[in-house]
Amino acid sequence: MRQTGPSITEGGRTPDRQPCHGSMAQGLIEVERKFVPGPGTEERLQELGGTLEHRVTFRDSYYDTPELSLMRADYWLRQREGSGWELKCPGAASVSGPHTEYTELTAEPSIVVQLCEVLGAVVPGAGVVAAVLGPLGLQLVASFVTKRSAWKLVLSGADGEERLLRVDLDTADFGYAVGEVEALVDKEAEVPAALEKIHHLSSLLGVLAQEKAPAKLIVYLQRFRPQDYQRLLEVYGSKEQP
């Protein structure tokens, strides 16, 4: 698990990560860094010119095979209440550090094609994720509710270019709180500039340079499905995930 999300921390060996490719590569690249928010984080965001977009509550449900074939290959299939399906695919990981990089697929036909490729299966009539869960052996692995405050702000880089950053402050219903600074880019060449701004904002928020925070899903597995958590540790060592 490359850090974005879960404390499986940076430093362990990583699996053979096969980025989305071909017709599947149309998704945006999500670059993010997770951190532990403090009681003054929202006030600091306001001081920096951040705008609170909304506060929302939603349920996330994650699916995988009993052997965690997707997660162990760094693919993360999620259904979010009110938003539909998303598959996070490993990015090129061209820059190391306390962040994560994934391509996000949200079109169900694209998700189904990628799932079949990763799992080495052929499912007729592909196009609807719910219809292929059974044939692909995918089952519910985790489900939890999150309360989120979503912020946005614009930072200028050393080159004077402005980039919109989003900061999500989450509290899961099992008592874990985590924040993330995120940028979405269209191509791999834009990742380093996005990272520079993410690290700069993280520093302004008081996040230590090498601070790492596990994703909600990883903490959920660690607490409630320890055998599955151990399966991921075997693959990722101390590296974090989405």
Coordinates of N, CA and C in Angstrom, one line a residue:
M1 N 0.8 -1.2 0.0 CA 0.0 0.0 0.0 C 0.9 1.2 0.0
R2 N 0.9 2.0 -1.0 CA 1.6 3.2 -0.9 C 0.8 4.1 -0.1
Q3 N 1.5 4.8 0.7 CA 0.7 5.6 1.6 C -0.5 6.1 0.9
T4 N -1.4 6.7 0.4 CA -2.6 7.5 0.6 C -3.1 6.9 1.6
G5 N -3.9 6.5 2.3 CA -4.7 6.0 3.1 C -4.4 5.3 3.7
P6 N -3.6 3.9 4.9 CA -4.1 3.2 5.9 C -2.9 2.9 6.5
S7 N -2.0 1.2 10.1 CA -0.8 1.8 9.8 C 0.0 0.7 9.5
I8 N -0.5 0.6 8.0 CA 0.4 -0.1 7.2 C 1.3 1.0 6.7
T9 N 3.0 1.9 7.6 CA 3.6 3.2 7.1 C 4.6 3.0 6.1
E10 N 5.0 4.0 5.5 CA 6.0 4.0 4.4 C 7.2 3.2 4.8
G11 N 7.7 2.4 3.9 CA 8.9 1.7 4.2 C 9.0 0.2 3.8
G12 N 7.9 -0.4 3.8 CA 7.8 -1.9 3.4 C 8.0 -2.1 2.0
R13 N 8.1 -3.3 1.6 CA 8.1 -3.6 0.1 C 6.8 -3.4 -0.5
T14 N 6.7 -3.1 -1.7 CA 5.4 -2.9 -2.4 C 5.2 -4.0 -3.3
P15 N 3.9 -4.3 -3.6 CA 3.6 -5.3 -4.6 C 3.9 -4.8 -6.0
D16 N 3.8 -5.7 -7.0 CA 4.0 -5.3 -8.4 C 2.7 -4.5 -8.8
R17 N 2.9 -3.2 -8.9 CA 1.8 -2.3 -9.1 C 1.6 -2.1 -10.6
Q18 N 0.5 -2.5 -11.2 CA 0.3 -2.3 -12.6 C -0.8 -1.2 -12.8
P19 N -0.3 0.0 -13.2 CA -1.2 1.1 -13.4 C -2.3 0.8 -14.4
C20 N -3.4 1.6 -14.3 CA -4.5 1.5 -15.3 C -3.8 1.9 -16.6
H21 N -4.2 1.2 -17.7 CA -3.7 1.6 -18.9 C -4.7 1.4 -20.0
G22 N -4.3 1.7 -21.3 CA -5.2 1.6 -22.4 C -6.4 2.4 -22.2
S23 N -7.6 1.8 -22.5 CA -8.8 2.6 -22.4 C -9.2 2.9 -21.0
M24 N -8.5 2.2 -20.0 CA -8.9 2.4 -18.6 C -8.2 3.7 -18.1
A25 N -7.3 4.3 -18.8 CA -6.5 5.4 -18.2 C -7.1 6.7 -18.3
Q26 N -8.4 6.8 -18.6 CA -9.1 8.1 -18.8 C -9.4 8.8 -17.4
G27 N -9.2 8.1 -16.3 CA -9.5 8.7 -15.0 C -8.5 9.7 -14.6
L28 N -8.9 10.6 -13.7 CA -8.0 11.6 -13.2 C -7.1 10.9 -12.2
I29 N -5.9 11.6 -12.0 CA -4.9 11.1 -11.1 C -5.1 11.8 -9.8
E30 N -5.4 11.1 -8.7 CA -5.6 11.6 -7.4 C -4.2 11.6 -6.6
V31 N -3.7 12.7 -6.2 CA -2.5 12.8 -5.4 C -2.9 13.3 -4.1
E32 N -2.6 12.6 -3.0 CA -3.1 13.0 -1.7 C -2.1 12.7 -0.6
R33 N -2.2 13.4 0.5 CA -1.4 13.1 1.7 C -2.4 13.1 2.9
K34 N -2.3 12.1 3.7 CA -3.1 12.0 4.9 C -2.3 12.5 6.1
F35 N -3.1 13.1 7.1 CA -2.5 13.6 8.3 C -3.5 13.5 9.4
V36 N -3.0 13.6 10.6 CA -3.9 13.6 11.8 C -4.3 15.0 12.1
P37 N -5.6 15.4 12.0 CA -6.0 16.7 12.2 C -6.1 17.0 13.7
G38 N -5.9 18.3 14.1 CA -6.0 18.7 15.4 C -7.2 19.6 15.7
P39 N -7.4 20.0 16.9 CA -8.6 20.8 17.2 C -8.6 22.2 16.5
G40 N -7.4 22.7 16.1 CA -7.3 24.0 15.5 C -7.2 23.9 14.0
T41 N -7.4 22.7 13.4 CA -7.1 22.6 11.9 C -8.1 23.5 11.1
E42 N -9.4 23.4 11.4 CA -10.4 24.2 10.7 C -10.1 25.7 10.8
E43 N -9.8 26.2 12.0 CA -9.5 27.6 12.2 C -8.2 28.0 11.3
R44 N -7.2 27.1 11.3 CA -6.1 27.4 10.5 C -6.4 27.4 9.0
L45 N -7.3 26.6 8.5 CA -7.7 26.6 7.1 C -8.4 27.9 6.8
Q46 N -9.2 28.4 7.7 CA -9.8 29.7 7.5 C -8.8 30.8 7.4
E47 N -7.8 30.8 8.3 CA -6.7 31.8 8.3 C -6.0 31.8 7.0
L48 N -5.9 30.6 6.3 CA -5.2 30.5 5.1 C -6.0 30.8 3.9
G49 N -7.3 31.2 4.1 CA -8.1 31.6 3.0 C -9.0 30.4 2.5
G50 N -9.0 29.4 3.3 CA -9.8 28.2 2.8 C -11.3 28.5 3.0
T51 N -12.1 27.8 2.1 CA -13.6 27.9 2.2 C -14.2 26.6 2.5
L52 N -15.1 26.6 3.5 CA -15.8 25.3 3.8 C -16.9 25.1 2.7
E53 N -16.7 24.0 2.0 CA -17.7 23.7 0.9 C -19.0 23.1 1.5
H54 N -18.8 22.1 2.3 CA -20.0 21.5 2.9 C -19.5 20.5 4.0
R55 N -20.5 20.2 4.8 CA -20.4 19.1 5.8 C -21.4 18.0 5.3
V56 N -20.9 16.8 5.3 CA -21.7 15.7 4.8 C -21.4 14.4 5.5
T57 N -22.4 13.5 5.6 CA -22.3 12.2 6.2 C -22.6 11.2 5.1
F58 N -21.8 10.1 5.0 CA -22.0 9.1 4.0 C -21.4 7.8 4.4
R59 N -21.9 6.7 3.8 CA -21.4 5.4 4.1 C -20.6 4.9 2.9
D60 N -19.4 4.3 3.2 CA -18.5 3.7 2.2 C -18.6 2.2 2.5
S61 N -18.7 1.4 1.4 CA -18.6 0.0 1.4 C -17.5 -0.5 0.5
Y62 N -16.6 -1.3 1.0 CA -15.5 -1.8 0.2 C -15.7 -3.3 -0.1
Y63 N -15.3 -3.7 -1.4 CA -15.5 -5.1 -1.8 C -14.2 -5.7 -2.3
D64 N -14.0 -7.0 -2.1 CA -12.9 -7.7 -2.5 C -13.1 -9.2 -2.5
T65 N -12.2 -10.0 -3.0 CA -12.3 -11.4 -2.9 C -12.0 -11.8 -1.4
P66 N -12.3 -13.1 -1.0 CA -11.9 -13.5 0.3 C -10.4 -13.5 0.5
E67 N -9.6 -13.6 -0.5 CA -8.1 -13.5 -0.4 C -7.6 -12.1 -0.6
L68 N -8.5 -11.1 -0.7 CA -8.1 -9.7 -0.9 C -7.3 -9.5 -2.1
S69 N -7.7 -10.2 -3.2 CA -6.9 -10.1 -4.5 C -6.8 -8.7 -5.0
L70 N -7.8 -7.9 -4.8 CA -7.7 -6.5 -5.3 C -6.8 -5.6 -4.4
M71 N -7.1 -5.6 -3.1 CA -6.3 -4.8 -2.2 C -4.8 -5.2 -2.3
R72 N -4.5 -6.5 -2.3 CA -3.1 -6.9 -2.3 C -2.4 -6.5 -3.6
A73 N -3.2 -6.2 -4.6 CA -2.6 -5.7 -5.9 C -2.7 -4.2 -6.0
D74 N -3.1 -3.5 -4.9 CA -3.2 -2.1 -4.8 C -4.4 -1.5 -5.6
Y75 N -5.5 -2.3 -5.7 CA -6.7 -1.8 -6.3 C -7.8 -1.8 -5.2
W76 N -8.6 -0.7 -5.2 CA -9.6 -0.5 -4.1 C -10.9 -0.2 -4.6
L77 N -11.9 -1.1 -4.5 CA -13.2 -1.0 -5.0 C -14.2 -0.5 -3.9
R78 N -14.8 0.6 -4.2 CA -15.7 1.2 -3.1 C -17.0 1.6 -3.7
Q79 N -18.1 1.4 -3.0 CA -19.4 2.0 -3.3 C -19.7 3.0 -2.2
R80 N -19.8 4.3 -2.6 CA -20.2 5.3 -1.7 C -21.7 5.7 -1.8
E81 N -22.3 5.7 -0.7 CA -23.7 6.0 -0.6 C -24.0 7.4 -1.3
G82 N -24.9 7.4 -2.3 CA -25.2 8.6 -3.0 C -24.3 9.0 -4.1
S83 N -23.1 8.3 -4.3 CA -22.2 8.7 -5.3 C -21.9 7.6 -6.3
G84 N -22.2 6.3 -5.9 CA -21.9 5.2 -6.8 C -20.6 4.5 -6.6
W85 N -20.1 3.9 -7.7 CA -18.9 3.0 -7.6 C -17.6 3.8 -8.0
E86 N -16.5 3.4 -7.3 CA -15.2 4.0 -7.7 C -14.2 2.9 -7.5
L87 N -13.2 2.8 -8.5 CA -12.1 1.9 -8.4 C -10.8 2.7 -8.4
K88 N -10.1 2.7 -7.4 CA -8.8 3.3 -7.3 C -7.7 2.4 -7.8
C89 N -7.0 2.8 -8.9 CA -5.9 2.0 -9.5 C -4.6 2.6 -9.2
P90 N -3.5 1.8 -9.0 CA -2.2 2.4 -8.6 C -1.7 3.3 -9.7
G91 N -1.2 4.4 -9.2 CA -0.5 5.3 -10.2 C 0.9 4.9 -10.5
A92 N 1.6 5.7 -11.2 CA 2.9 5.4 -11.7 C 3.9 5.4 -10.5
A93 N 3.6 6.1 -9.4 CA 4.5 6.2 -8.3 C 5.8 6.7 -8.6
S94 N 5.9 7.8 -9.4 CA 7.2 8.3 -9.9 C 7.9 9.1 -8.8
V95 N 7.2 9.5 -7.8 CA 7.8 10.3 -6.7 C 7.5 9.7 -5.4
S96 N 8.5 9.4 -4.6 CA 8.3 8.7 -3.4 C 8.1 9.8 -2.3
G97 N 7.5 9.3 -1.2 CA 7.3 10.3 -0.1 C 6.0 9.9 0.7
P98 N 5.7 10.7 1.7 CA 4.5 10.5 2.5 C 3.2 10.9 1.8
H99 N 2.9 10.3 0.6 CA 1.7 10.7 -0.1 C 1.3 9.5 -0.9
T100 N 0.1 9.5 -1.5 CA -0.3 8.4 -2.4 C -0.8 9.0 -3.7
E101 N -0.8 8.1 -4.7 CA -1.1 8.5 -6.1 C -1.9 7.4 -6.7
Y102 N -3.1 7.7 -7.1 CA -4.0 6.7 -7.7 C -4.8 7.3 -8.9
T103 N -5.1 6.5 -9.9 CA -6.1 6.9 -10.9 C -7.4 6.4 -10.5
E104 N -8.4 7.3 -10.6 CA -9.8 7.0 -10.1 C -10.7 6.7 -11.3
L105 N -11.3 5.5 -11.3 CA -12.3 5.2 -12.3 C -13.7 5.2 -11.7
T106 N -14.6 5.9 -12.3 CA -16.0 6.0 -11.8 C -17.0 5.6 -12.8
A107 N -16.7 5.4 -14.1 CA -17.6 4.9 -15.1 C -17.7 3.3 -14.9
E108 N -18.9 2.8 -14.6 CA -19.0 1.4 -14.3 C -18.5 0.5 -15.4
P109 N -18.7 0.7 -16.7 CA -18.1 -0.2 -17.7 C -16.6 -0.2 -17.6
S110 N -15.9 0.9 -17.3 CA -14.5 0.9 -17.2 C -14.0 0.2 -16.0
I111 N -14.8 0.3 -14.9 CA -14.5 -0.4 -13.7 C -14.5 -1.9 -13.9
V112 N -15.6 -2.3 -14.5 CA -15.8 -3.8 -14.8 C -14.6 -4.3 -15.6
V113 N -14.3 -3.6 -16.7 CA -13.2 -4.1 -17.5 C -11.9 -4.2 -16.7
Q114 N -11.6 -3.2 -15.9 CA -10.4 -3.3 -15.1 C -10.4 -4.4 -14.1
L115 N -11.6 -4.6 -13.4 CA -11.7 -5.7 -12.5 C -11.4 -7.0 -13.1
C116 N -12.0 -7.2 -14.3 CA -11.8 -8.5 -15.0 C -10.3 -8.7 -15.3
E117 N -9.7 -7.6 -15.7 CA -8.3 -7.7 -16.1 C -7.4 -8.1 -14.8
V118 N -7.7 -7.4 -13.7 CA -6.9 -7.6 -12.5 C -7.1 -9.0 -12.0
L119 N -8.3 -9.5 -12.0 CA -8.7 -10.8 -11.5 C -8.5 -11.9 -12.5
G120 N -8.2 -11.6 -13.7 CA -8.0 -12.6 -14.7 C -9.2 -13.4 -15.1
A121 N -10.4 -12.7 -15.1 CA -11.6 -13.3 -15.4 C -12.3 -12.7 -16.6
V122 N -13.3 -13.4 -17.2 CA -14.1 -12.9 -18.3 C -15.6 -13.0 -17.8
V123 N -16.2 -11.9 -17.8 CA -17.6 -11.9 -17.4 C -18.5 -11.4 -18.5
P124 N -19.4 -12.2 -19.0 CA -20.3 -11.7 -20.1 C -21.2 -10.6 -19.6
G125 N -21.6 -9.7 -20.6 CA -22.5 -8.7 -20.2 C -22.0 -7.7 -19.3
A126 N -20.7 -7.5 -19.3 CA -20.0 -6.5 -18.4 C -20.6 -5.1 -18.6
G127 N -20.6 -4.3 -17.6 CA -21.1 -2.9 -17.7 C -21.7 -2.4 -16.4
V128 N -22.2 -3.3 -15.6 CA -22.8 -2.9 -14.3 C -22.0 -3.6 -13.2
V129 N -21.4 -2.9 -12.3 CA -20.6 -3.4 -11.2 C -21.3 -4.4 -10.4
A130 N -22.5 -4.1 -9.9 CA -23.3 -4.9 -9.0 C -23.5 -6.3 -9.7
A131 N -23.7 -6.3 -11.0 CA -24.0 -7.6 -11.7 C -22.8 -8.5 -11.8
V132 N -21.6 -8.0 -11.6 CA -20.4 -8.9 -11.7 C -19.7 -9.2 -10.3
L133 N -20.3 -8.7 -9.2 CA -19.7 -9.0 -7.9 C -19.7 -10.5 -7.7
G134 N -20.8 -11.1 -7.9 CA -20.9 -12.6 -7.6 C -20.0 -13.4 -8.6
P135 N -20.1 -13.2 -9.9 CA -19.3 -13.9 -10.8 C -17.8 -13.7 -10.6
L136 N -17.4 -12.6 -10.1 CA -16.0 -12.3 -9.8 C -15.5 -12.7 -8.4
G137 N -16.5 -13.2 -7.6 CA -16.2 -13.6 -6.2 C -15.9 -12.5 -5.3
L138 N -16.5 -11.3 -5.6 CA -16.3 -10.1 -4.7 C -17.4 -10.1 -3.7
Q139 N -17.0 -9.7 -2.5 CA -17.9 -9.7 -1.3 C -17.6 -8.5 -0.5
L140 N -18.5 -8.1 0.4 CA -18.3 -6.9 1.3 C -17.2 -7.2 2.3
V141 N -16.3 -6.3 2.4 CA -15.1 -6.5 3.3 C -15.2 -5.5 4.4
A142 N -15.7 -4.3 4.1 CA -15.8 -3.3 5.2 C -16.9 -2.3 4.8
S143 N -17.6 -1.7 5.8 CA -18.6 -0.7 5.6 C -18.7 0.1 6.9
F144 N -18.6 1.5 6.7 CA -18.6 2.4 7.8 C -19.1 3.7 7.3
V145 N -19.5 4.5 8.3 CA -20.1 5.9 8.1 C -19.0 6.9 8.4
T146 N -18.9 7.9 7.6 CA -18.0 9.0 7.8 C -18.7 10.4 7.8
K147 N -18.3 11.2 8.8 CA -18.7 12.6 8.8 C -17.6 13.4 8.3
R148 N -17.8 14.2 7.3 CA -16.7 14.9 6.6 C -17.0 16.4 6.5
S149 N -16.0 17.2 6.8 CA -16.1 18.7 6.4 C -15.1 18.9 5.3
A150 N -15.6 19.4 4.2 CA -14.8 19.5 3.0 C -14.4 21.0 2.7
W151 N -13.1 21.2 2.6 CA -12.6 22.6 2.4 C -11.9 22.6 1.0
K152 N -11.8 23.9 0.5 CA -11.0 24.1 -0.7 C -10.2 25.4 -0.5
L153 N -9.1 25.5 -1.1 CA -8.3 26.7 -1.2 C -7.3 26.7 -2.3
V154 N -6.9 27.8 -2.7 CA -6.0 27.9 -3.8 C -4.6 28.4 -3.3
L155 N -3.6 27.6 -3.7 CA -2.2 28.0 -3.4 C -1.4 28.3 -4.6
S156 N -0.5 29.2 -4.5 CA 0.4 29.5 -5.6 C 1.7 28.8 -5.4
G157 N 2.3 28.2 -6.4 CA 3.6 27.5 -6.3 C 4.7 28.5 -6.6
A158 N 5.9 28.0 -6.5 CA 7.1 28.8 -6.8 C 7.1 29.4 -8.2
D159 N 6.4 28.7 -9.1 CA 6.4 29.2 -10.5 C 5.3 30.1 -10.7
G160 N 4.5 30.5 -9.6 CA 3.4 31.4 -9.7 C 2.1 30.8 -10.2
E161 N 2.2 29.5 -10.5 CA 1.0 28.8 -11.0 C 0.1 28.5 -9.8
E162 N -1.2 28.8 -9.9 CA -2.2 28.5 -8.9 C -2.8 27.1 -9.1
R163 N -3.0 26.5 -8.0 CA -3.7 25.1 -8.0 C -4.7 25.0 -6.9
L164 N -5.8 24.5 -7.3 CA -6.9 24.2 -6.3 C -6.5 23.0 -5.5
L165 N -6.6 23.1 -4.2 CA -6.4 22.0 -3.3 C -7.6 21.8 -2.5
R166 N -7.9 20.5 -2.2 CA -9.0 20.2 -1.3 C -8.5 19.6 0.0
V167 N -9.1 19.9 1.1 CA -8.8 19.3 2.3 C -10.1 18.7 2.9
D168 N -10.0 17.4 3.2 CA -11.2 16.7 3.8 C -10.8 16.3 5.2
L169 N -11.7 16.7 6.2 CA -11.5 16.3 7.6 C -12.6 15.3 7.9
D170 N -12.2 14.1 8.2 CA -13.1 13.0 8.3 C -13.1 12.4 9.7
T171 N -14.3 12.0 10.2 CA -14.4 11.2 11.4 C -15.3 10.0 11.2
A172 N -14.7 8.8 11.3 CA -15.5 7.6 11.0 C -16.3 7.2 12.2
D173 N -17.3 6.4 12.0 CA -18.2 6.0 13.1 C -17.6 5.1 14.1
F174 N -16.4 4.6 13.8 CA -15.7 3.7 14.8 C -14.6 4.5 15.6
G175 N -14.7 5.9 15.5 CA -13.9 6.7 16.4 C -12.6 7.2 15.8
Y176 N -12.3 7.0 14.5 CA -11.0 7.4 14.0 C -11.2 8.7 13.2
A177 N -10.3 9.6 13.4 CA -10.3 10.9 12.6 C -9.0 11.0 11.8
V178 N -9.2 11.5 10.6 CA -8.0 11.6 9.7 C -8.4 12.8 8.7
G179 N -7.3 13.5 8.3 CA -7.5 14.5 7.3 C -6.7 14.2 6.0
E180 N -7.0 14.8 4.9 CA -6.2 14.6 3.7 C -6.2 15.8 2.9
V181 N -5.0 16.1 2.3 CA -4.9 17.2 1.4 C -4.8 16.6 0.0
E182 N -5.6 17.0 -0.9 CA -5.7 16.3 -2.2 C -5.7 17.3 -3.4
A183 N -5.0 16.8 -4.5 CA -5.1 17.5 -5.8 C -5.4 16.5 -6.8
L184 N -6.1 16.9 -7.8 CA -6.5 16.1 -9.0 C -5.7 16.6 -10.2
V185 N -5.0 15.8 -10.9 CA -4.3 16.2 -12.1 C -4.7 15.3 -13.3
D186 N -4.4 15.8 -14.5 CA -4.8 15.1 -15.7 C -3.7 14.1 -16.2
K187 N -2.5 14.4 -15.9 CA -1.4 13.6 -16.4 C -0.3 13.5 -15.4
E188 N 0.6 12.4 -15.6 CA 1.6 12.2 -14.6 C 2.6 13.3 -14.5
A189 N 2.8 14.0 -15.6 CA 3.8 15.1 -15.6 C 3.4 16.2 -14.6
E190 N 2.2 16.3 -14.3 CA 1.7 17.4 -13.3 C 1.8 17.0 -11.9
V191 N 2.2 15.7 -11.6 CA 2.2 15.2 -10.2 C 3.3 16.0 -9.4
P192 N 4.5 16.2 -9.8 CA 5.5 16.8 -9.0 C 5.0 18.2 -8.5
A193 N 4.5 19.0 -9.4 CA 4.0 20.4 -9.0 C 2.8 20.3 -8.0
A194 N 2.0 19.3 -8.2 CA 0.9 19.1 -7.3 C 1.4 18.7 -5.9
L195 N 2.4 17.8 -5.9 CA 3.0 17.4 -4.6 C 3.7 18.6 -3.9
E196 N 4.3 19.4 -4.6 CA 5.0 20.6 -4.0 C 4.0 21.4 -3.2
K197 N 2.8 21.6 -3.8 CA 1.8 22.4 -3.2 C 1.1 21.7 -2.0
I198 N 0.9 20.4 -2.2 CA 0.4 19.6 -1.1 C 1.3 19.6 0.1
H199 N 2.6 19.4 -0.1 CA 3.5 19.5 1.0 C 3.6 20.8 1.6
H200 N 3.5 21.9 0.8 CA 3.5 23.3 1.3 C 2.3 23.5 2.2
L201 N 1.1 23.1 1.8 CA -0.1 23.3 2.6 C 0.0 22.5 3.8
S202 N 0.5 21.3 3.7 CA 0.6 20.4 4.9 C 1.5 21.1 5.9
S203 N 2.6 21.7 5.5 CA 3.5 22.4 6.4 C 2.8 23.5 7.1
L204 N 2.0 24.3 6.3 CA 1.2 25.4 6.9 C 0.2 25.0 7.9
L205 N -0.3 23.7 7.7 CA -1.2 23.2 8.7 C -0.6 22.6 9.9
G206 N 0.8 22.6 9.9 CA 1.5 22.1 11.1 C 1.8 20.6 11.0
V207 N 1.7 20.0 9.8 CA 2.0 18.6 9.6 C 3.5 18.4 9.4
L208 N 4.0 17.5 10.2 CA 5.5 17.3 10.1 C 5.8 16.7 8.8
A209 N 7.0 16.9 8.3 CA 7.5 16.5 7.0 C 7.2 15.0 6.7
Q210 N 7.5 14.2 7.6 CA 7.4 12.7 7.3 C 6.2 12.1 8.1
E211 N 5.3 12.9 8.6 CA 4.2 12.4 9.3 C 3.3 11.6 8.4
K212 N 2.8 10.4 8.9 CA 2.0 9.5 8.1 C 0.8 9.2 8.9
A213 N -0.4 9.1 8.3 CA -1.6 8.7 9.0 C -2.3 7.6 8.1
P214 N -2.7 6.5 8.7 CA -3.4 5.5 8.0 C -4.8 5.9 7.5
A215 N -5.2 5.3 6.4 CA -6.5 5.5 5.9 C -7.6 4.9 6.8
K216 N -8.8 5.4 6.7 CA -9.9 4.8 7.5 C -10.1 3.3 7.3
L217 N -10.0 2.9 6.0 CA -10.2 1.5 5.7 C -9.2 0.6 6.4
I218 N -7.9 1.1 6.4 CA -6.9 0.3 7.0 C -7.1 0.1 8.5
V219 N -7.5 1.2 9.2 CA -7.7 1.2 10.6 C -8.9 0.3 10.9
Y220 N -9.9 0.4 10.0 CA -11.1 -0.5 10.2 C -10.7 -2.0 10.2
L221 N -9.9 -2.3 9.2 CA -9.5 -3.7 9.1 C -8.6 -4.1 10.3
Q222 N -7.7 -3.2 10.7 CA -6.9 -3.5 11.8 C -7.7 -3.8 13.1
R223 N -8.8 -3.1 13.3 CA -9.6 -3.2 14.5 C -10.6 -4.3 14.4
F224 N -11.2 -4.5 13.2 CA -12.4 -5.4 13.2 C -12.1 -6.6 12.3
R225 N -11.1 -6.6 11.5 CA -10.8 -7.8 10.6 C -9.3 -8.0 10.6
P226 N -8.7 -8.3 11.8 CA -7.3 -8.4 12.0 C -6.6 -9.4 11.0
Q227 N -7.3 -10.5 10.7 CA -6.7 -11.4 9.8 C -6.5 -10.8 8.4
D228 N -7.5 -10.1 7.9 CA -7.3 -9.4 6.7 C -6.2 -8.3 6.7
Y229 N -6.2 -7.6 7.8 CA -5.1 -6.6 8.0 C -3.7 -7.3 7.9
Q230 N -3.6 -8.5 8.5 CA -2.3 -9.2 8.5 C -2.0 -9.6 7.0
R231 N -3.0 -10.0 6.3 CA -2.8 -10.3 4.9 C -2.2 -9.1 4.1
L232 N -2.7 -7.9 4.4 CA -2.1 -6.8 3.7 C -0.7 -6.4 4.2
L233 N -0.5 -6.6 5.5 CA 0.9 -6.4 6.0 C 1.9 -7.3 5.3
E234 N 1.5 -8.5 5.0 CA 2.4 -9.4 4.4 C 2.8 -8.9 3.0
V235 N 2.0 -8.2 2.4 CA 2.3 -7.6 1.0 C 3.0 -6.3 1.1
Y236 N 2.5 -5.4 2.0 CA 2.9 -4.0 2.0 C 3.9 -3.7 3.1
G237 N 4.1 -4.6 4.0 CA 5.0 -4.3 5.1 C 4.4 -3.1 5.9
S238 N 5.2 -2.0 6.0 CA 4.8 -0.9 6.8 C 4.3 0.2 5.9
K239 N 4.0 -0.1 4.7 CA 3.6 1.0 3.8 C 2.1 1.3 3.9
E240 N 1.7 2.5 3.7 CA 0.3 2.9 3.9 C -0.5 2.8 2.6
Q241 N -1.8 2.8 2.8 CA -2.7 2.8 1.6 C -3.8 3.7 1.7
P242 N -4.7 3.7 0.5 CA -5.8 4.6 0.4 C -6.6 4.8 1.6

